[in-house]
mmCIF file of C-alpha atoms in Angstrom:
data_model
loop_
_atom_site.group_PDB
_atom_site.id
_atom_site.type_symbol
_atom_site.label_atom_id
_atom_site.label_comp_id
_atom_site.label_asym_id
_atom_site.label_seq_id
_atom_site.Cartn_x
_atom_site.Cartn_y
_atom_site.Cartn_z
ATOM 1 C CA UNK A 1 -20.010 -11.654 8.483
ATOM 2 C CA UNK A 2 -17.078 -10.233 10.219
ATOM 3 C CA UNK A 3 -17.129 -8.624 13.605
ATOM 4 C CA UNK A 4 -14.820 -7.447 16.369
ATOM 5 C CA UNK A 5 -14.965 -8.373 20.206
ATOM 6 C CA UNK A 6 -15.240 -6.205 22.713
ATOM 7 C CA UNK A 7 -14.175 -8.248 26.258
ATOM 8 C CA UNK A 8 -13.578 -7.863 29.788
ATOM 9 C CA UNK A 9 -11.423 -10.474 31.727
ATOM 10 C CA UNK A 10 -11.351 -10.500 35.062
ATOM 11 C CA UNK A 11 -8.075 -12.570 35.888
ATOM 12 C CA UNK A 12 -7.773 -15.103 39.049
ATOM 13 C CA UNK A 13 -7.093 -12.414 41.538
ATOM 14 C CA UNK A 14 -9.878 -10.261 40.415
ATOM 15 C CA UNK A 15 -8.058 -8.038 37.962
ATOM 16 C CA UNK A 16 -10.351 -7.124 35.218
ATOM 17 C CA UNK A 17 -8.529 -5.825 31.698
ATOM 18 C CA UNK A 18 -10.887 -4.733 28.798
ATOM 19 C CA UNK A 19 -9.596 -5.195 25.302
ATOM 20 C CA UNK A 20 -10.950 -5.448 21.628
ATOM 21 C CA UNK A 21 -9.806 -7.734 19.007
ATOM 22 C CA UNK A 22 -9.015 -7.455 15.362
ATOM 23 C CA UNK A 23 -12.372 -8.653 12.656
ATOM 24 C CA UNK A 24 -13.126 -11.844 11.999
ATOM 25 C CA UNK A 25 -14.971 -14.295 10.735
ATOM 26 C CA UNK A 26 -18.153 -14.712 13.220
ATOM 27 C CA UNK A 27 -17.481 -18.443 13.772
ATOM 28 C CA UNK A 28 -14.144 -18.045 14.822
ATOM 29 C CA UNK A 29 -15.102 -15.289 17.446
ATOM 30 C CA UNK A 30 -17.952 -17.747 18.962
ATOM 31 C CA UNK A 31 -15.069 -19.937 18.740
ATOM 32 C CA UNK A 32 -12.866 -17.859 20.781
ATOM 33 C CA UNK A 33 -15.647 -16.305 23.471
ATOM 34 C CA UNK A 34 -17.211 -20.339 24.474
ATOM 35 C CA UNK A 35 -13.488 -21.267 25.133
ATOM 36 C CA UNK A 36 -13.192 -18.323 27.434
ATOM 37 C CA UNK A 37 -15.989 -18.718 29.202
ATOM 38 C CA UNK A 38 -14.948 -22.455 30.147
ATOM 39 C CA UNK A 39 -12.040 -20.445 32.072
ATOM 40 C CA UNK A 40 -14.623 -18.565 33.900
ATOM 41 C CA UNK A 41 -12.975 -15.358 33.757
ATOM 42 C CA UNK A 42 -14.868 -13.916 31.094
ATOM 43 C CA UNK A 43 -16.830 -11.433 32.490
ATOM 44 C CA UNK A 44 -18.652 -9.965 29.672
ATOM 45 C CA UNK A 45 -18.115 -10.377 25.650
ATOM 46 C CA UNK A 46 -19.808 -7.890 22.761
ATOM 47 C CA UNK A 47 -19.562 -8.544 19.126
ATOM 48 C CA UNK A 48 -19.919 -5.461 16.767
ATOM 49 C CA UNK A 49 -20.768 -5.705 13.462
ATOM 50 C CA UNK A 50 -19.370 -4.231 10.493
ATOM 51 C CA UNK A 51 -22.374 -1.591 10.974
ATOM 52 C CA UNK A 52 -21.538 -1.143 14.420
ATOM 53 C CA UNK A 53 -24.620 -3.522 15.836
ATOM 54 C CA UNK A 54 -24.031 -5.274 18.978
ATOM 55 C CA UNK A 55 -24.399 -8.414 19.477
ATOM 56 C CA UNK A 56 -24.406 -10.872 22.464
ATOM 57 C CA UNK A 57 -23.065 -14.490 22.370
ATOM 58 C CA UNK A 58 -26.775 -16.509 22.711
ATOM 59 C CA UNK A 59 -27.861 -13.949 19.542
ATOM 60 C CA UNK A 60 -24.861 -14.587 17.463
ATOM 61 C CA UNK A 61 -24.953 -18.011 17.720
ATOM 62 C CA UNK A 62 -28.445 -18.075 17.091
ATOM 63 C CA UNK A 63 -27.972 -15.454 13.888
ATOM 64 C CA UNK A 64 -25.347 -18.012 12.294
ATOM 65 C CA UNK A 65 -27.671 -21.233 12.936
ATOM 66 C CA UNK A 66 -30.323 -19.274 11.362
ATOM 67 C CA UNK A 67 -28.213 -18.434 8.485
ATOM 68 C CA UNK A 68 -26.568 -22.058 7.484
ATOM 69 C CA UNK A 69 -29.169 -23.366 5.201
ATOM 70 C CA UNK A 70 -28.870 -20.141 3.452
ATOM 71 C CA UNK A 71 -26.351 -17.723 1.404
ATOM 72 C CA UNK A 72 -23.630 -16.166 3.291
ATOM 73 C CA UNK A 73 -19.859 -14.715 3.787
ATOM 74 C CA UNK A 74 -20.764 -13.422 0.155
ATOM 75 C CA UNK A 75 -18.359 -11.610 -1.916
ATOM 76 C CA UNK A 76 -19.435 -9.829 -5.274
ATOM 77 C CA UNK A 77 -16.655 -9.198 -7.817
ATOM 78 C CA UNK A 78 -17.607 -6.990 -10.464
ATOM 79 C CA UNK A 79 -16.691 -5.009 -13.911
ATOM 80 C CA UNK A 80 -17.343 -3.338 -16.530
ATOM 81 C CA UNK A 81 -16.103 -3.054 -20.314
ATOM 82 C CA UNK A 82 -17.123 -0.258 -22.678
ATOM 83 C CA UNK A 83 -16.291 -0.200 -26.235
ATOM 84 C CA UNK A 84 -16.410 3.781 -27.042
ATOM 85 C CA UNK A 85 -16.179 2.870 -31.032
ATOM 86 C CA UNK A 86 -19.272 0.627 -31.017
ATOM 87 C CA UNK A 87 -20.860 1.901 -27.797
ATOM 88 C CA UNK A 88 -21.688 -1.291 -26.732
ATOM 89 C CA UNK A 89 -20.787 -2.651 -22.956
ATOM 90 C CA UNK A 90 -20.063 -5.875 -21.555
ATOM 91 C CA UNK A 91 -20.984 -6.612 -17.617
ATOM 92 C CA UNK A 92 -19.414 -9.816 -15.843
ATOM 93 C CA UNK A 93 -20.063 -10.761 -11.597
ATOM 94 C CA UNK A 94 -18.593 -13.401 -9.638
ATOM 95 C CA UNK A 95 -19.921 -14.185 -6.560
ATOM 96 C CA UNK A 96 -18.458 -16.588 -4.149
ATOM 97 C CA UNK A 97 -20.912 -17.920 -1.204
ATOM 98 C CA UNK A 98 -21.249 -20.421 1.293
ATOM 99 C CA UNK A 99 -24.286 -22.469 2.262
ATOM 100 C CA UNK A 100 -24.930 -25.801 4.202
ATOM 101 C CA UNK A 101 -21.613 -25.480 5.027
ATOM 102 C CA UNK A 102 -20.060 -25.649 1.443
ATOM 103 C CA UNK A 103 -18.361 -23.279 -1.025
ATOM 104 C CA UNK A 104 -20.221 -21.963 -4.016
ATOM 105 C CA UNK A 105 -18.992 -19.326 -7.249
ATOM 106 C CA UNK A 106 -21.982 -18.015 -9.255
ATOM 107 C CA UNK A 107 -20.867 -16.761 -12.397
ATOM 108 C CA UNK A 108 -22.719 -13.738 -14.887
ATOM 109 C CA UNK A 109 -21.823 -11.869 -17.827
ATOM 110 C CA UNK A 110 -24.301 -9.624 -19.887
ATOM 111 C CA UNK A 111 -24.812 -7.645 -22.862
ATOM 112 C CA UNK A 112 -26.034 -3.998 -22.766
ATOM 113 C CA UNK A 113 -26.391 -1.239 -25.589
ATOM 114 C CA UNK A 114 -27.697 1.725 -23.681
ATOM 115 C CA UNK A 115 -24.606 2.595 -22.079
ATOM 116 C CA UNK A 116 -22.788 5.866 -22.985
ATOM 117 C CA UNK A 117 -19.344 5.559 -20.548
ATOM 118 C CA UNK A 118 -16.973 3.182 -18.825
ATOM 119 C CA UNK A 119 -17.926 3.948 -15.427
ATOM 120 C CA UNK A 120 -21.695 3.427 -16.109
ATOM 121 C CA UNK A 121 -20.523 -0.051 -17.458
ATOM 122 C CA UNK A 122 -19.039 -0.418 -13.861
ATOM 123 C CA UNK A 123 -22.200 0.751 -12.014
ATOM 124 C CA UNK A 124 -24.593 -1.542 -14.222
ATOM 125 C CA UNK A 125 -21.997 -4.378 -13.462
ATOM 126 C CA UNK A 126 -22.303 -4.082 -9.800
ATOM 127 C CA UNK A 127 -26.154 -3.724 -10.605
ATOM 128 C CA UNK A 128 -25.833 -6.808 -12.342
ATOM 129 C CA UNK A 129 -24.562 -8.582 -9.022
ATOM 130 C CA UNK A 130 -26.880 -7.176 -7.227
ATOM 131 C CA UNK A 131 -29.794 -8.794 -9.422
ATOM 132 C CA UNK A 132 -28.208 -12.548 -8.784
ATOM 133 C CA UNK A 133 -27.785 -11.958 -5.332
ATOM 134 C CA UNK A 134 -31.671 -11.243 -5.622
ATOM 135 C CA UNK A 135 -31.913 -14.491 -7.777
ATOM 136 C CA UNK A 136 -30.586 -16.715 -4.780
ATOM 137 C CA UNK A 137 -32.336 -15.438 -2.329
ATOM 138 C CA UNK A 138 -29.943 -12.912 -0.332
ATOM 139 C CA UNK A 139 -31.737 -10.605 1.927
ATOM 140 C CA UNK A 140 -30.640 -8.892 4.923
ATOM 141 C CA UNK A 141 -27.022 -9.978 5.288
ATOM 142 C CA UNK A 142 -23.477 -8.240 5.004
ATOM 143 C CA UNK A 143 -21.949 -8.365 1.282
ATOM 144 C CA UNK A 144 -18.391 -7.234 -0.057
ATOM 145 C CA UNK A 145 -18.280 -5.848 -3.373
ATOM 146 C CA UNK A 146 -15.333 -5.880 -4.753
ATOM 147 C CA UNK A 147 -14.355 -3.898 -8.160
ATOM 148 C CA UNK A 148 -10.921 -2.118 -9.589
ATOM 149 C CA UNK A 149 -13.450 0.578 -10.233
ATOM 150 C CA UNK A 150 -12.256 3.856 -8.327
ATOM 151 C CA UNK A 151 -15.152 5.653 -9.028
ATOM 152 C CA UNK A 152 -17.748 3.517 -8.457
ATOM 153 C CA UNK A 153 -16.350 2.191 -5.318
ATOM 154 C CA UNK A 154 -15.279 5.375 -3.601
ATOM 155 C CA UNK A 155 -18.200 7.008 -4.463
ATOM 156 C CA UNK A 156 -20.806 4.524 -3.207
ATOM 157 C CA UNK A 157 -18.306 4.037 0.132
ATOM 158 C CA UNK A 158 -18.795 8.094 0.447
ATOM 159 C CA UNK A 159 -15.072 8.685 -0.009
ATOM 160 C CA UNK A 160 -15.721 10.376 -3.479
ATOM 161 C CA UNK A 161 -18.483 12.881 -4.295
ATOM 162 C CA UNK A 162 -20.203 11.935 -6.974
ATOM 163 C CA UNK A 163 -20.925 15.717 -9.151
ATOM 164 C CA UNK A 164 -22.394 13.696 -12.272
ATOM 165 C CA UNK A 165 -25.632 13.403 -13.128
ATOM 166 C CA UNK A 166 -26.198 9.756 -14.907
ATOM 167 C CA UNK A 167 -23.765 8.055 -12.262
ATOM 168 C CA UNK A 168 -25.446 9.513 -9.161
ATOM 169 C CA UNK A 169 -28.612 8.066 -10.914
ATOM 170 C CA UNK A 170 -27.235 4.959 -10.644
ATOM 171 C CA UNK A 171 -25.969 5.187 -7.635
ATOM 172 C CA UNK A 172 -29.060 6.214 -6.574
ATOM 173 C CA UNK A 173 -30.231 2.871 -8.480
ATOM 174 C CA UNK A 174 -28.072 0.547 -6.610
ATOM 175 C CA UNK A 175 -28.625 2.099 -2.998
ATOM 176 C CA UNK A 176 -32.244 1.425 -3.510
ATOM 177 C CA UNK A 177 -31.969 -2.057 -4.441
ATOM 178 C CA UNK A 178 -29.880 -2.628 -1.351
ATOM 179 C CA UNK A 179 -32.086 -1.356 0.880
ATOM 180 C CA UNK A 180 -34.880 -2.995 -0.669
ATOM 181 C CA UNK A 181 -33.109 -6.127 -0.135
ATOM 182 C CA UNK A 182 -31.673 -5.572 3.524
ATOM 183 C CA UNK A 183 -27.873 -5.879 1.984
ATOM 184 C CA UNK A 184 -25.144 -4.304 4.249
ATOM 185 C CA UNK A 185 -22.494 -3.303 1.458
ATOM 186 C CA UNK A 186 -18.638 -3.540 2.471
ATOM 187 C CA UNK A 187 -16.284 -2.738 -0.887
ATOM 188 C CA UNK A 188 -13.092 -3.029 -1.277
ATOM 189 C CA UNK A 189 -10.781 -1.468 -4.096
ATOM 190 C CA UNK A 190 -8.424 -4.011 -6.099
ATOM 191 C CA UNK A 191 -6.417 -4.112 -9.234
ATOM 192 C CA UNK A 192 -7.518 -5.003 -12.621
ATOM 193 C CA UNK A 193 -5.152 -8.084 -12.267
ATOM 194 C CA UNK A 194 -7.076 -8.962 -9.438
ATOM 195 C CA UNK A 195 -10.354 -8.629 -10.903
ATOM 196 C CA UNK A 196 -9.626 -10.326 -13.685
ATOM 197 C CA UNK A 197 -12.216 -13.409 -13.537
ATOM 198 C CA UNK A 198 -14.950 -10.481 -14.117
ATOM 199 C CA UNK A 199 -13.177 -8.841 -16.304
ATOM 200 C CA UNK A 200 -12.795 -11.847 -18.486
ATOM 201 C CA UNK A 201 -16.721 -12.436 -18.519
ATOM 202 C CA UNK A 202 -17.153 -8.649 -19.605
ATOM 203 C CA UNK A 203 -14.679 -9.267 -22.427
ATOM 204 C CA UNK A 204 -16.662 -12.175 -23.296
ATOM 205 C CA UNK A 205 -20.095 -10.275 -23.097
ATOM 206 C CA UNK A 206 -18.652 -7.799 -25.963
ATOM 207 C CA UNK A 207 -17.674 -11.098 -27.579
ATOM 208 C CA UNK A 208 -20.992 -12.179 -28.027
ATOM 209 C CA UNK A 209 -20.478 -15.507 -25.282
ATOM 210 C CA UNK A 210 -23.215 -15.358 -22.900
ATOM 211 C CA UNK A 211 -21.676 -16.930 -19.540
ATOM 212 C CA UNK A 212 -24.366 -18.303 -16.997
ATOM 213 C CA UNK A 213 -22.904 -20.664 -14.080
ATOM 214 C CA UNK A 214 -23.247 -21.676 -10.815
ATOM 215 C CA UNK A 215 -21.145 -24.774 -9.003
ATOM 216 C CA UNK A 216 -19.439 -26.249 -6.213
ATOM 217 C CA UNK A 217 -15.639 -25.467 -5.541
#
Protein backbone atom coordinates (compact mmCIF):
# COMPACT_ATOMS: atom_id res chain seq x y z
CA UNK A 1 0.00 0.00 0.00
CA UNK A 2 1.28 3.39 -0.71
CA UNK A 3 0.63 6.44 1.36
CA UNK A 4 1.81 10.00 1.86
CA UNK A 5 2.96 11.73 5.22
CA UNK A 6 1.62 14.47 6.54
CA UNK A 7 4.34 15.93 9.43
CA UNK A 8 5.02 18.64 11.70
CA UNK A 9 8.65 19.30 12.97
CA UNK A 10 9.23 21.38 15.51
CA UNK A 11 13.08 22.23 15.14
CA UNK A 12 15.57 22.77 18.30
CA UNK A 13 14.52 26.29 18.92
CA UNK A 14 10.90 25.55 18.78
CA UNK A 15 10.21 26.30 15.14
CA UNK A 16 7.56 24.04 13.92
CA UNK A 17 7.35 23.56 9.78
CA UNK A 18 4.51 21.28 8.41
CA UNK A 19 5.19 19.47 5.19
CA UNK A 20 3.87 16.38 3.16
CA UNK A 21 5.88 13.92 1.33
CA UNK A 22 5.67 12.23 -2.00
CA UNK A 23 3.79 8.18 -1.88
CA UNK A 24 5.42 5.44 -0.87
CA UNK A 25 5.69 2.25 -0.01
CA UNK A 26 4.17 1.96 3.74
CA UNK A 27 7.36 0.34 5.12
CA UNK A 28 9.54 2.88 4.02
CA UNK A 29 7.33 5.72 5.59
CA UNK A 30 7.34 3.74 9.13
CA UNK A 31 10.84 3.68 8.20
CA UNK A 32 11.20 7.30 7.87
CA UNK A 33 8.60 8.54 10.88
CA UNK A 34 10.53 5.92 13.90
CA UNK A 35 13.85 7.59 12.76
CA UNK A 36 12.33 10.96 13.34
CA UNK A 37 10.95 10.43 16.33
CA UNK A 38 14.45 9.23 17.82
CA UNK A 39 15.33 13.09 17.05
CA UNK A 40 12.50 14.10 19.18
CA UNK A 41 11.35 16.79 17.07
CA UNK A 42 8.61 15.10 15.51
CA UNK A 43 5.72 16.52 16.76
CA UNK A 44 2.99 14.78 15.04
CA UNK A 45 3.04 12.31 11.80
CA UNK A 46 -0.33 11.22 9.59
CA UNK A 47 -0.26 8.70 6.89
CA UNK A 48 -3.05 8.96 4.17
CA UNK A 49 -3.97 6.35 2.16
CA UNK A 50 -4.50 6.11 -1.39
CA UNK A 51 -8.37 6.55 -0.35
CA UNK A 52 -7.58 9.36 1.71
CA UNK A 53 -7.81 7.26 5.27
CA UNK A 54 -5.68 8.41 8.00
CA UNK A 55 -3.64 6.61 9.68
CA UNK A 56 -1.44 6.94 12.85
CA UNK A 57 2.03 5.33 13.33
CA UNK A 58 0.95 2.47 16.27
CA UNK A 59 -2.10 1.55 13.51
CA UNK A 60 0.10 1.35 10.53
CA UNK A 61 2.50 -0.63 11.98
CA UNK A 62 0.04 -2.78 13.37
CA UNK A 63 -1.98 -2.92 9.73
CA UNK A 64 1.40 -4.18 8.00
CA UNK A 65 2.17 -6.90 10.86
CA UNK A 66 -1.28 -7.98 10.36
CA UNK A 67 -0.86 -8.20 6.73
CA UNK A 68 2.68 -10.23 6.35
CA UNK A 69 1.46 -13.72 6.43
CA UNK A 70 -0.88 -12.68 3.79
CA UNK A 71 -1.17 -11.22 0.03
CA UNK A 72 -0.10 -7.76 -0.50
CA UNK A 73 1.55 -4.70 -2.63
CA UNK A 74 -0.55 -6.60 -5.41
CA UNK A 75 -0.49 -5.58 -8.92
CA UNK A 76 -3.00 -7.09 -11.56
CA UNK A 77 -1.92 -6.90 -15.22
CA UNK A 78 -4.54 -7.65 -17.53
CA UNK A 79 -5.84 -8.11 -21.37
CA UNK A 80 -7.88 -9.02 -23.63
CA UNK A 81 -7.80 -10.57 -27.31
CA UNK A 82 -10.85 -10.82 -29.57
CA UNK A 83 -10.86 -12.57 -32.78
CA UNK A 84 -13.88 -10.68 -34.73
CA UNK A 85 -13.69 -13.59 -37.62
CA UNK A 86 -14.23 -16.48 -35.18
CA UNK A 87 -15.74 -14.49 -32.30
CA UNK A 88 -13.89 -16.20 -29.92
CA UNK A 89 -11.72 -14.26 -27.00
CA UNK A 90 -8.73 -15.02 -25.18
CA UNK A 91 -8.24 -13.49 -21.39
CA UNK A 92 -4.62 -13.59 -19.73
CA UNK A 93 -3.75 -11.87 -15.78
CA UNK A 94 -0.56 -11.56 -14.12
CA UNK A 95 -0.45 -10.79 -10.77
CA UNK A 96 2.63 -10.06 -8.84
CA UNK A 97 2.33 -10.27 -4.80
CA UNK A 98 4.25 -10.43 -1.82
CA UNK A 99 3.75 -12.58 1.26
CA UNK A 100 5.96 -13.75 4.26
CA UNK A 101 8.15 -11.41 3.03
CA UNK A 102 8.79 -12.96 -0.50
CA UNK A 103 7.90 -12.19 -4.14
CA UNK A 104 5.23 -14.15 -5.92
CA UNK A 105 3.72 -13.92 -9.99
CA UNK A 106 0.42 -15.82 -10.41
CA UNK A 107 -0.18 -16.45 -13.87
CA UNK A 108 -3.98 -17.04 -15.87
CA UNK A 109 -5.13 -17.26 -19.27
CA UNK A 110 -8.74 -18.38 -20.33
CA UNK A 111 -10.95 -19.25 -23.05
CA UNK A 112 -14.36 -17.55 -23.60
CA UNK A 113 -16.99 -17.78 -26.56
CA UNK A 114 -19.70 -15.42 -25.43
CA UNK A 115 -17.94 -12.38 -26.14
CA UNK A 116 -19.13 -10.04 -28.95
CA UNK A 117 -16.17 -7.03 -28.79
CA UNK A 118 -12.59 -6.25 -27.88
CA UNK A 119 -13.26 -4.16 -25.02
CA UNK A 120 -15.60 -6.75 -23.37
CA UNK A 121 -12.54 -9.14 -23.81
CA UNK A 122 -10.70 -6.42 -21.70
CA UNK A 123 -13.43 -6.12 -19.00
CA UNK A 124 -13.80 -10.06 -18.63
CA UNK A 125 -9.88 -10.06 -18.43
CA UNK A 126 -9.74 -7.77 -15.55
CA UNK A 127 -12.77 -9.94 -14.25
CA UNK A 128 -10.64 -12.75 -14.68
CA UNK A 129 -8.00 -11.16 -12.17
CA UNK A 130 -10.32 -10.33 -10.05
CA UNK A 131 -11.52 -14.11 -9.63
CA UNK A 132 -7.67 -15.24 -8.66
CA UNK A 133 -7.27 -12.54 -6.43
CA UNK A 134 -10.50 -14.19 -4.84
CA UNK A 135 -8.70 -17.64 -5.24
CA UNK A 136 -5.75 -16.50 -2.85
CA UNK A 137 -7.48 -15.06 -0.48
CA UNK A 138 -7.31 -11.10 -1.09
CA UNK A 139 -9.84 -9.18 0.80
CA UNK A 140 -9.83 -5.73 1.93
CA UNK A 141 -6.51 -4.40 0.67
CA UNK A 142 -5.34 -1.76 -2.04
CA UNK A 143 -4.77 -3.38 -5.68
CA UNK A 144 -3.32 -1.76 -9.00
CA UNK A 145 -4.73 -2.90 -12.10
CA UNK A 146 -2.89 -2.32 -14.72
CA UNK A 147 -4.14 -2.73 -18.56
CA UNK A 148 -3.24 -0.83 -22.11
CA UNK A 149 -7.00 -0.82 -22.21
CA UNK A 150 -8.20 2.96 -22.52
CA UNK A 151 -11.58 2.21 -22.16
CA UNK A 152 -11.77 -0.03 -19.59
CA UNK A 153 -9.38 1.78 -17.44
CA UNK A 154 -10.64 5.32 -17.80
CA UNK A 155 -13.94 4.35 -17.49
CA UNK A 156 -13.79 2.32 -14.27
CA UNK A 157 -11.20 5.31 -12.85
CA UNK A 158 -14.36 7.76 -13.77
CA UNK A 159 -12.28 9.67 -16.30
CA UNK A 160 -14.46 8.25 -19.23
CA UNK A 161 -18.26 7.92 -19.27
CA UNK A 162 -19.19 4.84 -20.09
CA UNK A 163 -22.70 5.46 -22.71
CA UNK A 164 -22.76 1.58 -23.63
CA UNK A 165 -24.92 -0.73 -22.47
CA UNK A 166 -23.00 -4.34 -22.27
CA UNK A 167 -19.71 -2.56 -20.92
CA UNK A 168 -21.43 -0.58 -18.15
CA UNK A 169 -22.86 -4.10 -17.31
CA UNK A 170 -19.67 -5.17 -16.75
CA UNK A 171 -18.50 -2.55 -15.18
CA UNK A 172 -21.19 -2.78 -13.08
CA UNK A 173 -19.93 -6.59 -12.76
CA UNK A 174 -16.51 -5.80 -11.64
CA UNK A 175 -17.43 -2.89 -9.11
CA UNK A 176 -19.53 -5.40 -7.35
CA UNK A 177 -17.02 -7.97 -6.99
CA UNK A 178 -14.70 -5.39 -5.51
CA UNK A 179 -16.78 -4.32 -3.07
CA UNK A 180 -17.79 -7.65 -2.20
CA UNK A 181 -14.27 -8.38 -1.64
CA UNK A 182 -13.11 -5.07 0.23
CA UNK A 183 -10.51 -4.34 -2.87
CA UNK A 184 -9.39 -0.63 -3.12
CA UNK A 185 -8.70 -0.43 -7.03
CA UNK A 186 -5.71 1.94 -8.21
CA UNK A 187 -5.17 1.52 -12.33
CA UNK A 188 -2.82 2.67 -14.23
CA UNK A 189 -2.77 3.03 -18.17
CA UNK A 190 0.35 1.39 -20.08
CA UNK A 191 1.33 0.38 -23.53
CA UNK A 192 0.68 -2.79 -25.25
CA UNK A 193 4.55 -3.30 -25.15
CA UNK A 194 4.27 -3.04 -21.64
CA UNK A 195 1.55 -5.36 -21.15
CA UNK A 196 2.83 -7.76 -23.08
CA UNK A 197 3.24 -10.83 -20.51
CA UNK A 198 -0.80 -10.74 -20.54
CA UNK A 199 -1.07 -10.21 -23.74
CA UNK A 200 0.98 -13.21 -24.57
CA UNK A 201 -1.32 -15.53 -22.31
CA UNK A 202 -4.46 -14.09 -24.25
CA UNK A 203 -2.75 -14.99 -27.52
CA UNK A 204 -2.19 -18.29 -26.12
CA UNK A 205 -5.87 -18.69 -24.81
CA UNK A 206 -7.07 -18.23 -28.65
CA UNK A 207 -4.31 -20.77 -29.26
CA UNK A 208 -5.90 -23.34 -27.47
CA UNK A 209 -2.77 -23.44 -24.46
CA UNK A 210 -4.40 -23.22 -21.22
CA UNK A 211 -1.71 -21.35 -18.89
CA UNK A 212 -2.21 -21.95 -15.02
CA UNK A 213 0.92 -20.88 -12.72
CA UNK A 214 1.90 -19.66 -9.66
CA UNK A 215 5.82 -19.40 -8.29
CA UNK A 216 8.47 -17.75 -6.53
CA UNK A 217 10.64 -14.98 -8.30
Amino acid sequence: MNIRMEIIYKTSKGVEVRFSSDEMKMEKAILIAEDMEKTGRLKEVTFIDVQDRTWSLKELKKFLEGIQTEPHHISVYFDGGFDAKSKKSGLGCVIYYEQDGKHFRKRKNAFVEEIETNNEAEYAALYLGLQELEALGVHHLPVKFVGDSQVVINQLSGEWPCYEETLTKWADRVEDKMKQMGIHPEYEAISRKQNREADHLASQALEGLEIASNIQL
